[in-house]
């Protein structure tokens, strides 16, 4: 809804009834059958993007939230090369179409990251030199300074996109500088690689459990509708994941998870808190600690799949 001044009201009517009815890129053959980056509009101000399986076997999801004054892009994907995956061009296209419909001057783009692993930051250089753009660095101190997170990780700060307020707080465990981002307009709680339908690697398990406690407490006290992670590695068969690096994943569950599933991750993590190793559950798999043996098995399974042409 837009006011007379052209300001969009992101408060009345939140959360918006957006669409998650989408068939995601999953590595269909031939490679040309799928775009290098797929764009899905949840609503006209909220976008979910997925890099193609043929571009990167990680096929991460990216999130773009637009407010009245600026947009936030969470993650830039696993590919630096714009010719291979034009992340910048794709975002520029979304923003210019949006600005045609909602004209305003000096619109800013903020590029930040769910966490600093390479498959979420590799596309950053595509945004270097872009006008009206701020890019957060990936280190813990940089992330804290960028968002003003002085009470890490518990403090929840408000990041204003212009009438669209995001809540941001730390959720370390998978990565020391992981953040969670809640958008009341879409009801999305973006959890990065901390919670998603797949293998949840938690090298710092104590921090991971504490983060899950805060994520669940937050979800139950704020209107979280969808828990949005950055990868999908499960199949629709309970407890069964695709091999690491699988190119084709035709039977993925939805990327969006429920608050009940988030609770299940927290409950599972608490149950196995003192049992390092790999623990398999219906909708996710938890790697408690470095899991050298579990990781070796995972790598071997992926190598075997590739030998057989996967
Ligand atoms: Zn990742």
PDB file of C-alpha atoms and ligand atoms in Angstrom:
ATOM      1  CA  UNK A   1       0.000   0.000   0.000  1.00  0.00           C
ATOM      2  CA  UNK A   2       1.375   3.465  -0.874  1.00  0.00           C
ATOM      3  CA  UNK A   3       0.534   6.747   0.804  1.00  0.00           C
ATOM      4  CA  UNK A   4      -0.033  10.005  -1.103  1.00  0.00           C
ATOM      5  CA  UNK A   5       3.652  10.847  -0.651  1.00  0.00           C
ATOM      6  CA  UNK A   6       4.625   7.606  -2.359  1.00  0.00           C
ATOM      7  CA  UNK A   7       5.697   6.043   0.892  1.00  0.00           C
ATOM      8  CA  UNK A   8       4.918   2.356   1.144  1.00  0.00           C
ATOM      9  CA  UNK A   9       3.338   1.275   4.422  1.00  0.00           C
ATOM     10  CA  UNK A  10       5.222  -1.783   5.679  1.00  0.00           C
ATOM     11  CA  UNK A  11       3.496  -1.862   9.064  1.00  0.00           C
ATOM     12  CA  UNK A  12      -0.254  -1.996   8.456  1.00  0.00           C
ATOM     13  CA  UNK A  13      -1.171  -5.407   7.188  1.00  0.00           C
ATOM     14  CA  UNK A  14       2.071  -7.124   8.188  1.00  0.00           C
ATOM     15  CA  UNK A  15       2.814  -9.920   7.724  1.00  0.00           C
ATOM     16  CA  UNK A  16       1.871  -9.773   4.081  1.00  0.00           C
ATOM     17  CA  UNK A  17       0.385 -12.839   2.394  1.00  0.00           C
ATOM     18  CA  UNK A  18       3.222 -13.523  -0.032  1.00  0.00           C
ATOM     19  CA  UNK A  19       3.805 -16.484  -2.307  1.00  0.00           C
ATOM     20  CA  UNK A  20       6.165 -19.359  -1.687  1.00  0.00           C
ATOM     21  CA  UNK A  21       4.670 -21.308  -4.559  1.00  0.00           C
ATOM     22  CA  UNK A  22       7.811 -21.826  -6.610  1.00  0.00           C
ATOM     23  CA  UNK A  23       9.641 -24.695  -8.302  1.00  0.00           C
ATOM     24  CA  UNK A  24      13.256 -24.005  -7.462  1.00  0.00           C
ATOM     25  CA  UNK A  25      16.263 -24.651  -9.656  1.00  0.00           C
ATOM     26  CA  UNK A  26      17.407 -28.127  -8.722  1.00  0.00           C
ATOM     27  CA  UNK A  27      19.963 -29.071 -11.374  1.00  0.00           C
ATOM     28  CA  UNK A  28      17.670 -30.221 -14.192  1.00  0.00           C
ATOM     29  CA  UNK A  29      19.458 -31.293 -17.395  1.00  0.00           C
ATOM     30  CA  UNK A  30      20.579 -29.811 -19.670  1.00  0.00           C
ATOM     31  CA  UNK A  31      22.394 -27.014 -17.818  1.00  0.00           C
ATOM     32  CA  UNK A  32      20.764 -24.463 -20.125  1.00  0.00           C
ATOM     33  CA  UNK A  33      17.333 -25.502 -18.794  1.00  0.00           C
ATOM     34  CA  UNK A  34      17.875 -23.413 -15.690  1.00  0.00           C
ATOM     35  CA  UNK A  35      18.983 -19.789 -15.282  1.00  0.00           C
ATOM     36  CA  UNK A  36      22.292 -19.163 -13.480  1.00  0.00           C
ATOM     37  CA  UNK A  37      20.306 -17.352 -10.831  1.00  0.00           C
ATOM     38  CA  UNK A  38      16.598 -17.784 -10.235  1.00  0.00           C
ATOM     39  CA  UNK A  39      14.450 -14.960  -8.866  1.00  0.00           C
ATOM     40  CA  UNK A  40      11.215 -15.479  -6.967  1.00  0.00           C
ATOM     41  CA  UNK A  41       9.095 -12.560  -5.779  1.00  0.00           C
ATOM     42  CA  UNK A  42       7.478 -13.388  -2.422  1.00  0.00           C
ATOM     43  CA  UNK A  43       5.710 -10.066  -2.869  1.00  0.00           C
ATOM     44  CA  UNK A  44       6.696  -6.994  -4.881  1.00  0.00           C
ATOM     45  CA  UNK A  45       9.081  -5.826  -2.131  1.00  0.00           C
ATOM     46  CA  UNK A  46      10.634  -9.161  -1.123  1.00  0.00           C
ATOM     47  CA  UNK A  47      12.746 -11.455  -3.282  1.00  0.00           C
ATOM     48  CA  UNK A  48      14.323 -14.858  -2.823  1.00  0.00           C
ATOM     49  CA  UNK A  49      17.077 -15.791  -5.262  1.00  0.00           C
ATOM     50  CA  UNK A  50      18.815 -19.108  -5.820  1.00  0.00           C
ATOM     51  CA  UNK A  51      22.022 -19.726  -7.673  1.00  0.00           C
ATOM     52  CA  UNK A  52      21.824 -22.540 -10.166  1.00  0.00           C
ATOM     53  CA  UNK A  53      23.124 -26.004  -9.356  1.00  0.00           C
ATOM     54  CA  UNK A  54      25.066 -25.824 -12.621  1.00  0.00           C
ATOM     55  CA  UNK A  55      26.761 -22.601 -11.447  1.00  0.00           C
ATOM     56  CA  UNK A  56      27.632 -23.895  -7.992  1.00  0.00           C
ATOM     57  CA  UNK A  57      26.843 -27.213  -6.387  1.00  0.00           C
ATOM     58  CA  UNK A  58      26.227 -25.230  -3.182  1.00  0.00           C
ATOM     59  CA  UNK A  59      23.266 -23.505  -4.905  1.00  0.00           C
ATOM     60  CA  UNK A  60      22.811 -20.980  -2.096  1.00  0.00           C
ATOM     61  CA  UNK A  61      19.691 -18.894  -1.558  1.00  0.00           C
ATOM     62  CA  UNK A  62      19.970 -15.083  -1.331  1.00  0.00           C
ATOM     63  CA  UNK A  63      17.424 -12.652   0.113  1.00  0.00           C
ATOM     64  CA  UNK A  64      16.533  -9.121  -0.992  1.00  0.00           C
ATOM     65  CA  UNK A  65      14.338  -6.845   1.132  1.00  0.00           C
ATOM     66  CA  UNK A  66      13.274  -3.434  -0.214  1.00  0.00           C
ATOM     67  CA  UNK A  67      12.207  -0.509   1.965  1.00  0.00           C
ATOM     68  CA  UNK A  68      11.364   3.099   1.218  1.00  0.00           C
ATOM     69  CA  UNK A  69      14.966   4.335   1.424  1.00  0.00           C
ATOM     70  CA  UNK A  70      17.186   1.329   0.873  1.00  0.00           C
ATOM     71  CA  UNK A  71      17.308  -2.358   0.071  1.00  0.00           C
ATOM     72  CA  UNK A  72      19.215  -5.068   1.925  1.00  0.00           C
ATOM     73  CA  UNK A  73      20.786  -7.905  -0.041  1.00  0.00           C
ATOM     74  CA  UNK A  74      21.697 -10.797   2.224  1.00  0.00           C
ATOM     75  CA  UNK A  75      24.546 -12.765   0.621  1.00  0.00           C
ATOM     76  CA  UNK A  76      26.088 -12.577  -2.826  1.00  0.00           C
ATOM     77  CA  UNK A  77      26.464 -16.274  -3.552  1.00  0.00           C
ATOM     78  CA  UNK A  78      29.233 -18.694  -4.400  1.00  0.00           C
ATOM     79  CA  UNK A  79      30.478 -17.181  -7.649  1.00  0.00           C
ATOM     80  CA  UNK A  80      32.735 -14.196  -8.180  1.00  0.00           C
ATOM     81  CA  UNK A  81      32.511 -14.310 -11.964  1.00  0.00           C
ATOM     82  CA  UNK A  82      29.653 -12.147 -13.261  1.00  0.00           C
ATOM     83  CA  UNK A  83      29.773 -13.906 -16.653  1.00  0.00           C
ATOM     84  CA  UNK A  84      29.090 -17.206 -14.917  1.00  0.00           C
ATOM     85  CA  UNK A  85      26.457 -15.803 -12.562  1.00  0.00           C
ATOM     86  CA  UNK A  86      25.324 -12.159 -12.960  1.00  0.00           C
ATOM     87  CA  UNK A  87      24.236 -11.474  -9.374  1.00  0.00           C
ATOM     88  CA  UNK A  88      24.844  -7.709  -9.620  1.00  0.00           C
ATOM     89  CA  UNK A  89      23.018  -7.415 -12.949  1.00  0.00           C
ATOM     90  CA  UNK A  90      20.097  -9.417 -11.569  1.00  0.00           C
ATOM     91  CA  UNK A  91      19.809  -7.248  -8.446  1.00  0.00           C
ATOM     92  CA  UNK A  92      20.176  -4.070 -10.526  1.00  0.00           C
ATOM     93  CA  UNK A  93      17.336  -5.268 -12.760  1.00  0.00           C
ATOM     94  CA  UNK A  94      15.035  -5.930  -9.790  1.00  0.00           C
ATOM     95  CA  UNK A  95      15.850  -2.535  -8.261  1.00  0.00           C
ATOM     96  CA  UNK A  96      15.390  -0.568 -11.476  1.00  0.00           C
ATOM     97  CA  UNK A  97      12.007  -2.196 -12.181  1.00  0.00           C
ATOM     98  CA  UNK A  98      10.959  -1.499  -8.579  1.00  0.00           C
ATOM     99  CA  UNK A  99      12.127   2.128  -8.817  1.00  0.00           C
ATOM    100  CA  UNK A 100      10.122   2.563 -12.008  1.00  0.00           C
ATOM    101  CA  UNK A 101       7.012   1.564 -10.077  1.00  0.00           C
ATOM    102  CA  UNK A 102       8.059   3.423  -6.919  1.00  0.00           C
ATOM    103  CA  UNK A 103      10.177   6.398  -8.027  1.00  0.00           C
ATOM    104  CA  UNK A 104      12.498   7.964  -5.456  1.00  0.00           C
ATOM    105  CA  UNK A 105      15.954   9.539  -5.441  1.00  0.00           C
ATOM    106  CA  UNK A 106      19.197   8.287  -3.942  1.00  0.00           C
ATOM    107  CA  UNK A 107      17.957   4.764  -3.307  1.00  0.00           C
ATOM    108  CA  UNK A 108      20.623   2.835  -1.423  1.00  0.00           C
ATOM    109  CA  UNK A 109      21.713  -0.792  -1.627  1.00  0.00           C
ATOM    110  CA  UNK A 110      23.191  -2.439   1.454  1.00  0.00           C
ATOM    111  CA  UNK A 111      25.038  -5.693   0.845  1.00  0.00           C
ATOM    112  CA  UNK A 112      25.533  -7.815   3.961  1.00  0.00           C
ATOM    113  CA  UNK A 113      25.897 -11.505   4.761  1.00  0.00           C
ATOM    114  CA  UNK A 114      24.220 -14.165   6.840  1.00  0.00           C
ATOM    115  CA  UNK A 115      27.797 -15.271   7.603  1.00  0.00           C
ATOM    116  CA  UNK A 116      31.254 -15.060   6.106  1.00  0.00           C
ATOM    117  CA  UNK A 117      31.727 -18.439   4.408  1.00  0.00           C
ATOM    118  CA  UNK A 118      32.911 -18.194   0.803  1.00  0.00           C
ATOM    119  CA  UNK A 119      29.671 -19.478  -0.747  1.00  0.00           C
ATOM    120  CA  UNK A 120      27.816 -16.460   0.697  1.00  0.00           C
ATOM    121  CA  UNK A 121      30.331 -13.682  -0.027  1.00  0.00           C
ATOM    122  CA  UNK A 122      32.057 -14.678  -3.288  1.00  0.00           C
ATOM    123  CA  UNK A 123      29.902 -12.361  -5.399  1.00  0.00           C
ATOM    124  CA  UNK A 124      30.780  -9.233  -3.365  1.00  0.00           C
ATOM    125  CA  UNK A 125      33.286  -7.902  -5.924  1.00  0.00           C
ATOM    126  CA  UNK A 126      30.482  -7.618  -8.473  1.00  0.00           C
ATOM    127  CA  UNK A 127      29.127  -4.772  -6.302  1.00  0.00           C
ATOM    128  CA  UNK A 128      32.415  -2.914  -5.836  1.00  0.00           C
ATOM    129  CA  UNK A 129      32.171   0.633  -7.175  1.00  0.00           C
ATOM    130  CA  UNK A 130      28.365   0.553  -7.435  1.00  0.00           C
ATOM    131  CA  UNK A 131      26.838   3.977  -6.645  1.00  0.00           C
ATOM    132  CA  UNK A 132      24.788   4.372  -3.437  1.00  0.00           C
ATOM    133  CA  UNK A 133      26.032   1.050  -2.121  1.00  0.00           C
ATOM    134  CA  UNK A 134      27.426  -0.016   1.247  1.00  0.00           C
ATOM    135  CA  UNK A 135      29.028  -3.450   1.579  1.00  0.00           C
ATOM    136  CA  UNK A 136      29.581  -5.065   4.972  1.00  0.00           C
ATOM    137  CA  UNK A 137      32.853  -6.911   5.466  1.00  0.00           C
ATOM    138  CA  UNK A 138      32.743 -10.514   6.591  1.00  0.00           C
ATOM    139  CA  UNK A 139      34.779 -10.564   9.828  1.00  0.00           C
ATOM    140  CA  UNK A 140      33.120 -10.622  13.259  1.00  0.00           C
ATOM    141  CA  UNK A 141      34.336  -7.165  14.364  1.00  0.00           C
ATOM    142  CA  UNK A 142      33.324  -5.708  10.968  1.00  0.00           C
ATOM    143  CA  UNK A 143      29.825  -7.200  11.156  1.00  0.00           C
ATOM    144  CA  UNK A 144      29.360  -5.960  14.724  1.00  0.00           C
ATOM    145  CA  UNK A 145      30.535  -2.446  13.781  1.00  0.00           C
ATOM    146  CA  UNK A 146      28.462  -2.343  10.589  1.00  0.00           C
ATOM    147  CA  UNK A 147      25.187  -3.067  12.396  1.00  0.00           C
ATOM    148  CA  UNK A 148      26.110  -1.500  15.750  1.00  0.00           C
ATOM    149  CA  UNK A 149      25.845  -4.854  17.516  1.00  0.00           C
ATOM    150  CA  UNK A 150      27.646  -3.914  20.729  1.00  0.00           C
ATOM    151  CA  UNK A 151      25.996  -6.564  22.929  1.00  0.00           C
ATOM    152  CA  UNK A 152      26.935  -9.584  20.835  1.00  0.00           C
ATOM    153  CA  UNK A 153      25.316 -11.995  20.314  1.00  0.00           C
ATOM    154  CA  UNK A 154      22.209 -11.358  22.444  1.00  0.00           C
ATOM    155  CA  UNK A 155      21.489  -7.743  21.495  1.00  0.00           C
ATOM    156  CA  UNK A 156      18.743  -7.273  18.898  1.00  0.00           C
ATOM    157  CA  UNK A 157      19.201  -4.134  16.800  1.00  0.00           C
ATOM    158  CA  UNK A 158      16.738  -2.500  14.431  1.00  0.00           C
ATOM    159  CA  UNK A 159      17.943  -1.890  10.906  1.00  0.00           C
ATOM    160  CA  UNK A 160      15.643   0.529   9.099  1.00  0.00           C
ATOM    161  CA  UNK A 161      15.180   0.152   5.363  1.00  0.00           C
ATOM    162  CA  UNK A 162      12.852   3.181   5.396  1.00  0.00           C
ATOM    163  CA  UNK A 163       9.595   2.267   7.110  1.00  0.00           C
ATOM    164  CA  UNK A 164      10.554  -1.393   6.967  1.00  0.00           C
ATOM    165  CA  UNK A 165      12.360  -2.360  10.157  1.00  0.00           C
ATOM    166  CA  UNK A 166      14.495  -5.489  10.329  1.00  0.00           C
ATOM    167  CA  UNK A 167      15.551  -7.066  13.635  1.00  0.00           C
ATOM    168  CA  UNK A 168      19.117  -8.357  13.556  1.00  0.00           C
ATOM    169  CA  UNK A 169      21.065 -10.339  16.160  1.00  0.00           C
ATOM    170  CA  UNK A 170      24.040 -12.668  16.356  1.00  0.00           C
ATOM    171  CA  UNK A 171      23.661 -16.434  15.996  1.00  0.00           C
ATOM    172  CA  UNK A 172      27.198 -17.891  16.110  1.00  0.00           C
ATOM    173  CA  UNK A 173      27.940 -21.624  16.175  1.00  0.00           C
ATOM    174  CA  UNK A 174      28.106 -22.507  12.477  1.00  0.00           C
ATOM    175  CA  UNK A 175      30.292 -19.438  11.863  1.00  0.00           C
ATOM    176  CA  UNK A 176      31.551 -16.904  14.447  1.00  0.00           C
ATOM    177  CA  UNK A 177      29.934 -13.946  12.604  1.00  0.00           C
ATOM    178  CA  UNK A 178      26.550 -15.510  11.736  1.00  0.00           C
ATOM    179  CA  UNK A 179      23.555 -13.206  12.074  1.00  0.00           C
ATOM    180  CA  UNK A 180      19.814 -13.793  12.032  1.00  0.00           C
ATOM    181  CA  UNK A 181      17.542 -11.283  10.300  1.00  0.00           C
ATOM    182  CA  UNK A 182      13.807 -10.940  10.972  1.00  0.00           C
ATOM    183  CA  UNK A 183      11.551  -9.001   8.634  1.00  0.00           C
ATOM    184  CA  UNK A 184       8.114  -8.354  10.123  1.00  0.00           C
ATOM    185  CA  UNK A 185       6.650  -7.488   6.691  1.00  0.00           C
ATOM    186  CA  UNK A 186       7.282 -10.920   5.153  1.00  0.00           C
ATOM    187  CA  UNK A 187       7.449 -12.814   8.450  1.00  0.00           C
ATOM    188  CA  UNK A 188      10.820 -14.219   7.337  1.00  0.00           C
ATOM    189  CA  UNK A 189      13.412 -15.140   9.920  1.00  0.00           C
ATOM    190  CA  UNK A 190      16.548 -15.614   7.836  1.00  0.00           C
ATOM    191  CA  UNK A 191      18.782 -18.116   9.612  1.00  0.00           C
ATOM    192  CA  UNK A 192      21.583 -18.519   7.058  1.00  0.00           C
ATOM    193  CA  UNK A 193      23.415 -21.817   7.493  1.00  0.00           C
ATOM    194  CA  UNK A 194      22.439 -22.126  11.161  1.00  0.00           C
ATOM    195  CA  UNK A 195      19.028 -23.663  10.360  1.00  0.00           C
ATOM    196  CA  UNK A 196      17.963 -24.985   6.953  1.00  0.00           C
ATOM    197  CA  UNK A 197      16.743 -28.290   5.482  1.00  0.00           C
ATOM    198  CA  UNK A 198      20.140 -29.963   5.380  1.00  0.00           C
ATOM    199  CA  UNK A 199      23.399 -30.633   7.174  1.00  0.00           C
ATOM    200  CA  UNK A 200      23.792 -28.210  10.051  1.00  0.00           C
ATOM    201  CA  UNK A 201      27.532 -27.995  10.710  1.00  0.00           C
ATOM    202  CA  UNK A 202      28.159 -26.669  14.188  1.00  0.00           C
ATOM    203  CA  UNK A 203      31.866 -26.610  15.021  1.00  0.00           C
ATOM    204  CA  UNK A 204      31.173 -24.439  18.106  1.00  0.00           C
ATOM    205  CA  UNK A 205      28.351 -26.479  19.534  1.00  0.00           C
ATOM    206  CA  UNK A 206      27.852 -24.547  22.781  1.00  0.00           C
ATOM    207  CA  UNK A 207      27.415 -21.338  20.780  1.00  0.00           C
ATOM    208  CA  UNK A 208      25.115 -23.174  18.325  1.00  0.00           C
ATOM    209  CA  UNK A 209      22.778 -24.367  21.108  1.00  0.00           C
ATOM    210  CA  UNK A 210      22.710 -20.924  22.720  1.00  0.00           C
ATOM    211  CA  UNK A 211      21.883 -19.403  19.323  1.00  0.00           C
ATOM    212  CA  UNK A 212      19.063 -21.906  18.804  1.00  0.00           C
ATOM    213  CA  UNK A 213      17.660 -20.991  22.235  1.00  0.00           C
ATOM    214  CA  UNK A 214      17.604 -17.330  21.228  1.00  0.00           C
ATOM    215  CA  UNK A 215      16.212 -18.038  17.741  1.00  0.00           C
ATOM    216  CA  UNK A 216      13.315 -20.078  19.143  1.00  0.00           C
ATOM    217  CA  UNK A 217      12.594 -17.542  21.908  1.00  0.00           C
ATOM    218  CA  UNK A 218      12.592 -14.789  19.308  1.00  0.00           C
ATOM    219  CA  UNK A 219      10.374 -16.741  16.910  1.00  0.00           C
ATOM    220  CA  UNK A 220       7.763 -17.324  19.610  1.00  0.00           C
ATOM    221  CA  UNK A 221       7.578 -13.662  20.596  1.00  0.00           C
ATOM    222  CA  UNK A 222       7.679 -12.024  17.138  1.00  0.00           C
ATOM    223  CA  UNK A 223       5.437 -12.855  14.206  1.00  0.00           C
ATOM    224  CA  UNK A 224       7.814 -15.312  12.519  1.00  0.00           C
ATOM    225  CA  UNK A 225       5.956 -17.082   9.706  1.00  0.00           C
ATOM    226  CA  UNK A 226       8.806 -18.708   7.780  1.00  0.00           C
ATOM    227  CA  UNK A 227      12.281 -19.812   8.832  1.00  0.00           C
ATOM    228  CA  UNK A 228      14.463 -19.206   5.786  1.00  0.00           C
ATOM    229  CA  UNK A 229      17.862 -20.854   5.399  1.00  0.00           C
ATOM    230  CA  UNK A 230      20.469 -20.594   2.683  1.00  0.00           C
ATOM    231  CA  UNK A 231      20.805 -24.158   1.352  1.00  0.00           C
ATOM    232  CA  UNK A 232      18.674 -27.212   0.711  1.00  0.00           C
ATOM    233  CA  UNK A 233      20.329 -30.618   1.027  1.00  0.00           C
ATOM    234  CA  UNK A 234      17.512 -32.895   2.195  1.00  0.00           C
ATOM    235  CA  UNK A 235      15.242 -35.129   0.155  1.00  0.00           C
ATOM    236  CA  UNK A 236      11.510 -35.544   0.789  1.00  0.00           C
ATOM    237  CA  UNK A 237      12.352 -38.907   2.390  1.00  0.00           C
ATOM    238  CA  UNK A 238      12.663 -38.259   6.143  1.00  0.00           C
ATOM    239  CA  UNK A 239      16.277 -38.383   7.361  1.00  0.00           C
ATOM    240  CA  UNK A 240      17.713 -38.772   3.867  1.00  0.00           C
ATOM    241  CA  UNK A 241      20.046 -36.097   2.463  1.00  0.00           C
ATOM    242  CA  UNK A 242      21.569 -35.721  -0.990  1.00  0.00           C
ATOM    243  CA  UNK A 243      25.294 -36.483  -1.248  1.00  0.00           C
ATOM    244  CA  UNK A 244      27.579 -33.513  -0.658  1.00  0.00           C
ATOM    245  CA  UNK A 245      27.959 -31.613  -3.916  1.00  0.00           C
ATOM    246  CA  UNK A 246      25.007 -33.321  -5.606  1.00  0.00           C
ATOM    247  CA  UNK A 247      24.353 -31.643  -8.967  1.00  0.00           C
ATOM    248  CA  UNK A 248      20.736 -32.703  -9.330  1.00  0.00           C
ATOM    249  CA  UNK A 249      18.251 -32.593  -6.440  1.00  0.00           C
ATOM    250  CA  UNK A 250      14.761 -33.148  -7.874  1.00  0.00           C
ATOM    251  CA  UNK A 251      13.149 -34.169  -4.563  1.00  0.00           C
ATOM    252  CA  UNK A 252      14.002 -31.298  -2.245  1.00  0.00           C
ATOM    253  CA  UNK A 253      11.580 -30.317   0.522  1.00  0.00           C
ATOM    254  CA  UNK A 254      10.504 -26.645   0.559  1.00  0.00           C
ATOM    255  CA  UNK A 255      13.271 -24.207   1.565  1.00  0.00           C
ATOM    256  CA  UNK A 256      10.946 -22.529   4.075  1.00  0.00           C
ATOM    257  CA  UNK A 257      10.713 -24.185   7.467  1.00  0.00           C
ATOM    258  CA  UNK A 258       8.147 -23.660  10.212  1.00  0.00           C
ATOM    259  CA  UNK A 259       8.660 -22.394  13.743  1.00  0.00           C
ATOM    260  CA  UNK A 260       7.796 -25.941  14.864  1.00  0.00           C
ATOM    261  CA  UNK A 261      10.707 -27.237  12.774  1.00  0.00           C
ATOM    262  CA  UNK A 262      12.975 -24.588  14.321  1.00  0.00           C
ATOM    263  CA  UNK A 263      11.860 -25.840  17.747  1.00  0.00           C
ATOM    264  CA  UNK A 264      12.683 -29.375  16.598  1.00  0.00           C
ATOM    265  CA  UNK A 265      16.227 -28.320  15.650  1.00  0.00           C
ATOM    266  CA  UNK A 266      16.677 -26.733  19.084  1.00  0.00           C
ATOM    267  CA  UNK A 267      15.247 -29.777  20.907  1.00  0.00           C
ATOM    268  CA  UNK A 268      17.412 -32.160  18.877  1.00  0.00           C
ATOM    269  CA  UNK A 269      20.537 -30.072  19.480  1.00  0.00           C
ATOM    270  CA  UNK A 270      19.871 -30.068  23.222  1.00  0.00           C
ATOM    271  CA  UNK A 271      19.437 -33.862  23.241  1.00  0.00           C
ATOM    272  CA  UNK A 272      22.807 -34.449  21.563  1.00  0.00           C
ATOM    273  CA  UNK A 273      24.622 -31.556  23.231  1.00  0.00           C
ATOM    274  CA  UNK A 274      27.177 -33.844  24.878  1.00  0.00           C
ATOM    275  CA  UNK A 275      27.498 -36.344  22.024  1.00  0.00           C
ATOM    276  CA  UNK A 276      29.877 -35.052  19.345  1.00  0.00           C
ATOM    277  CA  UNK A 277      29.364 -36.552  15.896  1.00  0.00           C
ATOM    278  CA  UNK A 278      26.702 -36.809  13.216  1.00  0.00           C
ATOM    279  CA  UNK A 279      23.045 -37.072  14.271  1.00  0.00           C
ATOM    280  CA  UNK A 280      20.316 -37.646  11.736  1.00  0.00           C
ATOM    281  CA  UNK A 281      16.750 -36.360  12.160  1.00  0.00           C
ATOM    282  CA  UNK A 282      13.750 -36.296   9.804  1.00  0.00           C
ATOM    283  CA  UNK A 283      14.175 -32.760   8.427  1.00  0.00           C
ATOM    284  CA  UNK A 284      17.864 -32.014   9.143  1.00  0.00           C
ATOM    285  CA  UNK A 285      21.178 -33.555  10.184  1.00  0.00           C
ATOM    286  CA  UNK A 286      23.318 -32.073  12.945  1.00  0.00           C
ATOM    287  CA  UNK A 287      27.128 -32.196  12.918  1.00  0.00           C
ATOM    288  CA  UNK A 288      28.128 -31.665  16.545  1.00  0.00           C
ATOM    289  CA  UNK A 289      31.754 -30.474  16.629  1.00  0.00           C
ATOM    290  CA  UNK A 290      34.439 -30.878  13.941  1.00  0.00           C
ATOM    291  CA  UNK A 291      33.138 -34.404  13.026  1.00  0.00           C
ATOM    292  CA  UNK A 292      36.310 -35.491  11.214  1.00  0.00           C
ATOM    293  CA  UNK A 293      35.038 -39.041  10.654  1.00  0.00           C
ATOM    294  CA  UNK A 294      31.561 -37.864   9.649  1.00  0.00           C
ATOM    295  CA  UNK A 295      33.036 -35.285   7.256  1.00  0.00           C
ATOM    296  CA  UNK A 296      35.375 -37.911   5.734  1.00  0.00           C
ATOM    297  CA  UNK A 297      32.381 -40.187   5.083  1.00  0.00           C
ATOM    298  CA  UNK A 298      30.455 -37.283   3.562  1.00  0.00           C
ATOM    299  CA  UNK A 299      33.329 -36.368   1.233  1.00  0.00           C
ATOM    300  CA  UNK A 300      33.775 -40.026   0.226  1.00  0.00           C
ATOM    301  CA  UNK A 301      30.041 -40.357  -0.520  1.00  0.00           C
ATOM    302  CA  UNK A 302      30.192 -37.196  -2.684  1.00  0.00           C
ATOM    303  CA  UNK A 303      33.283 -38.455  -4.523  1.00  0.00           C
ATOM    304  CA  UNK A 304      31.579 -41.816  -5.186  1.00  0.00           C
ATOM    305  CA  UNK A 305      28.525 -40.005  -6.579  1.00  0.00           C
ATOM    306  CA  UNK A 306      30.721 -37.919  -8.905  1.00  0.00           C
ATOM    307  CA  UNK A 307      32.611 -41.015 -10.071  1.00  0.00           C
ATOM    308  CA  UNK A 308      29.255 -42.412 -11.107  1.00  0.00           C
ATOM    309  CA  UNK A 309      28.495 -39.219 -13.028  1.00  0.00           C
ATOM    310  CA  UNK A 310      26.414 -37.338 -10.427  1.00  0.00           C
TER     311      UNK A 310
HETATM  312 ZN1  LIG B   1      26.777 -22.043   3.038  1.00  0.00          ZN
END
